[in-house]
mmCIF file of C-alpha atoms in Angstrom:
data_model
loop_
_atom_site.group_PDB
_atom_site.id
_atom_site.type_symbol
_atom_site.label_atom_id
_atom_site.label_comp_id
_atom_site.label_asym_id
_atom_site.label_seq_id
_atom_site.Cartn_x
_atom_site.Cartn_y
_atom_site.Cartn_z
ATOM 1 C CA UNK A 1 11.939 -11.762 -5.924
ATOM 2 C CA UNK A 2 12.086 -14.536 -3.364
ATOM 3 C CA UNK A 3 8.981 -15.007 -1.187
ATOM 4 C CA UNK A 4 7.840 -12.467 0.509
ATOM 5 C CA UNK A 5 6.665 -12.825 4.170
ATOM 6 C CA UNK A 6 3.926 -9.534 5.147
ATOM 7 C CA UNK A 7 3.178 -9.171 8.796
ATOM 8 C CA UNK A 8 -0.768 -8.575 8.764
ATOM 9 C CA UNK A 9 -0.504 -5.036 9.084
ATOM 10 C CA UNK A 10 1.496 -4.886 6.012
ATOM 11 C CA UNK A 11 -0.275 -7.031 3.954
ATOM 12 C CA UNK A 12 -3.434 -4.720 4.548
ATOM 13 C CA UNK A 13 -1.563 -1.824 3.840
ATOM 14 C CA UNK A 14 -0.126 -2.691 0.941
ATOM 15 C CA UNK A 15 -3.364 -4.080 -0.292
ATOM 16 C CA UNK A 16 -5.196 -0.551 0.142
ATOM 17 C CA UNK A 17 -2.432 1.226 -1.298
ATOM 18 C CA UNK A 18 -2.473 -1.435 -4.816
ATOM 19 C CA UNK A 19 -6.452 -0.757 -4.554
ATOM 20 C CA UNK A 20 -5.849 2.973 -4.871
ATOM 21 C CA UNK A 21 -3.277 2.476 -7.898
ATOM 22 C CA UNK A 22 -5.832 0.474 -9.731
ATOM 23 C CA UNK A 23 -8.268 2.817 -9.202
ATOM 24 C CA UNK A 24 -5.780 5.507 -10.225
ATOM 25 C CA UNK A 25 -5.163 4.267 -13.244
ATOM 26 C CA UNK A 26 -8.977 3.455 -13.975
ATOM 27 C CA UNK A 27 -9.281 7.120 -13.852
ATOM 28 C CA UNK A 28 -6.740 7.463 -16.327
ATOM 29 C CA UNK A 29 -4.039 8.724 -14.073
ATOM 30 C CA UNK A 30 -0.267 7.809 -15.674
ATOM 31 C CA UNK A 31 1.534 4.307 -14.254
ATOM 32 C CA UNK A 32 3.839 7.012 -12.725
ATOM 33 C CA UNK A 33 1.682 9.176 -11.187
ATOM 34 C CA UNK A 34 -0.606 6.930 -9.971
ATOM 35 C CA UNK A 35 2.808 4.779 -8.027
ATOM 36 C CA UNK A 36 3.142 8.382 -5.766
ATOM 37 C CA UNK A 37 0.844 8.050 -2.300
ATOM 38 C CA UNK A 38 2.760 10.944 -1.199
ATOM 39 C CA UNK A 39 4.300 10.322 2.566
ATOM 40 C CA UNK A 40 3.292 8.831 5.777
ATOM 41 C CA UNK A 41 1.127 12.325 6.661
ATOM 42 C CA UNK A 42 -0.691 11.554 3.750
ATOM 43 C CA UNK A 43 -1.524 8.016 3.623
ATOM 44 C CA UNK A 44 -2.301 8.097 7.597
ATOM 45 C CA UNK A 45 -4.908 10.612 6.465
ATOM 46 C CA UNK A 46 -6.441 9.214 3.520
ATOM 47 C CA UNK A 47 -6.003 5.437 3.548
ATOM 48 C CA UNK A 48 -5.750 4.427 7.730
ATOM 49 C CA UNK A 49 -6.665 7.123 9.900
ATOM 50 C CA UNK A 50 -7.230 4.819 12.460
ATOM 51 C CA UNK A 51 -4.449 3.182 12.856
ATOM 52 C CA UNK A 52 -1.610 5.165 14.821
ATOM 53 C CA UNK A 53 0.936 7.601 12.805
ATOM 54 C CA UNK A 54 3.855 5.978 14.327
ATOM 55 C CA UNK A 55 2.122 2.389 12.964
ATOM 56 C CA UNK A 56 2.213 3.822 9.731
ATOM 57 C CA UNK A 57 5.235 5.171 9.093
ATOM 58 C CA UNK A 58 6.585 1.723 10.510
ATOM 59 C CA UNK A 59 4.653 -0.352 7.940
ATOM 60 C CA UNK A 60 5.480 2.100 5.575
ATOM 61 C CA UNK A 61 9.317 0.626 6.453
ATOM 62 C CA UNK A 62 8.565 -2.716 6.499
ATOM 63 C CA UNK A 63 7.179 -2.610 2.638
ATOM 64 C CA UNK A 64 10.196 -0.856 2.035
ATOM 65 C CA UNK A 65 12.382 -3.486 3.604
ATOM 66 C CA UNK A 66 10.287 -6.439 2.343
ATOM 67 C CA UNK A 67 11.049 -4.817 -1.404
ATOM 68 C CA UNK A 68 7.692 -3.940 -2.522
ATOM 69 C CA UNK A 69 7.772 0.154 -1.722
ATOM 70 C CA UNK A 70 9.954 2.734 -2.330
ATOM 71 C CA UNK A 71 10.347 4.866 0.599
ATOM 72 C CA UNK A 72 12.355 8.045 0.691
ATOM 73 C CA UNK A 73 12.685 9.562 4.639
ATOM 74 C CA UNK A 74 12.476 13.321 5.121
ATOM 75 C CA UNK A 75 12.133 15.224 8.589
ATOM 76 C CA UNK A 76 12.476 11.816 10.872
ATOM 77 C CA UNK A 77 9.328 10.183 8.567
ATOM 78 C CA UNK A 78 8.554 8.608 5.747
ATOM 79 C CA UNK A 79 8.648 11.951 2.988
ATOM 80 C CA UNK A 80 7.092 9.746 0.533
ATOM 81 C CA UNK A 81 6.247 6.496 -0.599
ATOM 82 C CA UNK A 82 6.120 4.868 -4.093
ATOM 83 C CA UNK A 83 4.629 1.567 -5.243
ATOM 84 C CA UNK A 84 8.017 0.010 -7.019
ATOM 85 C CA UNK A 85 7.667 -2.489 -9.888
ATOM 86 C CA UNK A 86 8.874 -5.675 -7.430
ATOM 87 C CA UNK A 87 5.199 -4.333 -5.660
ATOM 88 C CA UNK A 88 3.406 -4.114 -8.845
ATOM 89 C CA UNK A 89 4.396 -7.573 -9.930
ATOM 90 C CA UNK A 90 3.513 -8.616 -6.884
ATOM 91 C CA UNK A 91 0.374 -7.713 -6.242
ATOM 92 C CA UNK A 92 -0.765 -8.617 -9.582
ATOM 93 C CA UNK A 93 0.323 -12.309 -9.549
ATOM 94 C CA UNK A 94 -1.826 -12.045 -6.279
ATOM 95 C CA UNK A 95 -5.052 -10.433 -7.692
ATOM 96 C CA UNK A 96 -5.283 -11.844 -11.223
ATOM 97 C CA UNK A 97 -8.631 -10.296 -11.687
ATOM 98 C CA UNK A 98 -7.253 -6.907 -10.690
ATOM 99 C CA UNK A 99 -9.474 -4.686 -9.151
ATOM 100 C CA UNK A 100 -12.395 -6.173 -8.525
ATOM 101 C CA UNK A 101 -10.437 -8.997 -6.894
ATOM 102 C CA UNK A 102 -9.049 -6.072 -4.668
ATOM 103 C CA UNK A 103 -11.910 -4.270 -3.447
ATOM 104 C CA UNK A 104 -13.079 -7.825 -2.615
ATOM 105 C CA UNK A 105 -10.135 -8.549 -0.264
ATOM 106 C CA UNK A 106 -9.981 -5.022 1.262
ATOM 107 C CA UNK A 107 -13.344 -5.364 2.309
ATOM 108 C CA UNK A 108 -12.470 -8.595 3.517
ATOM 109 C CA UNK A 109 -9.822 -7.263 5.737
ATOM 110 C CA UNK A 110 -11.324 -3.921 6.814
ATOM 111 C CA UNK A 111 -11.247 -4.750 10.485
ATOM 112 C CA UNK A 112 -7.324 -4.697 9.799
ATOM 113 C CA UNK A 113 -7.349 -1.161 8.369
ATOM 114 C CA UNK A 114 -10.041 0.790 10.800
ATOM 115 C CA UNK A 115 -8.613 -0.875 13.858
#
């Protein structure tokens, strides 16, 4: 993958949703199942309700486009959204201590993610 330029928005985005996969498959949950954060409903609920719908479903896009989500559209939205391998990789040359590492950088960035 070449370099991969996040706006700020993305980056915290993508951040929360790697946090929840680790923690996902702490629990025990399958590398499969634990990819799936369902669509842009769902992560607007659980992971930013703060942030706009229309804000998520367009970050949503630009992970897709930036190669680190899989994004599937359904009914004029983001139907659902799937941490890819490219993302995977990604995120863990980033966080090399995993999830520790993460919940240390989300909490960093909160402001980003309850704006």
């Amino acid at each position: 993958m070449s370099t991969v330029e996040l706006t700020k928005d993305s980056d915290a985005l993508i951040s929360a949703l790697y946090k929840e996969y680790l923690q996902k498959r702490k629990d025990g949950i399958s590398k499969g199942k634990a990819k799936i954060f369902g669509g842009a409903k769902e992560i607007h609920e659980t992971i930013v309700p703060k942030w706009g719908f229309g804000d998520v479903e367009e970050t949503l896009w630009e992970l897709s486009r930036a190669g680190l989500l899989d994004c599937s559209p359904g009914d004029n939205t983001v139907w659902l959204a799937m941490l890819n391998d490219s993302g995977i990789i990604y995120m863990e040359k980033r966080f090399k201590n995993g999830l520790s590492e993460v919940l240390d950088y989300v909490e960093q960035i909160k402001s980003i993610l309850l704006w």
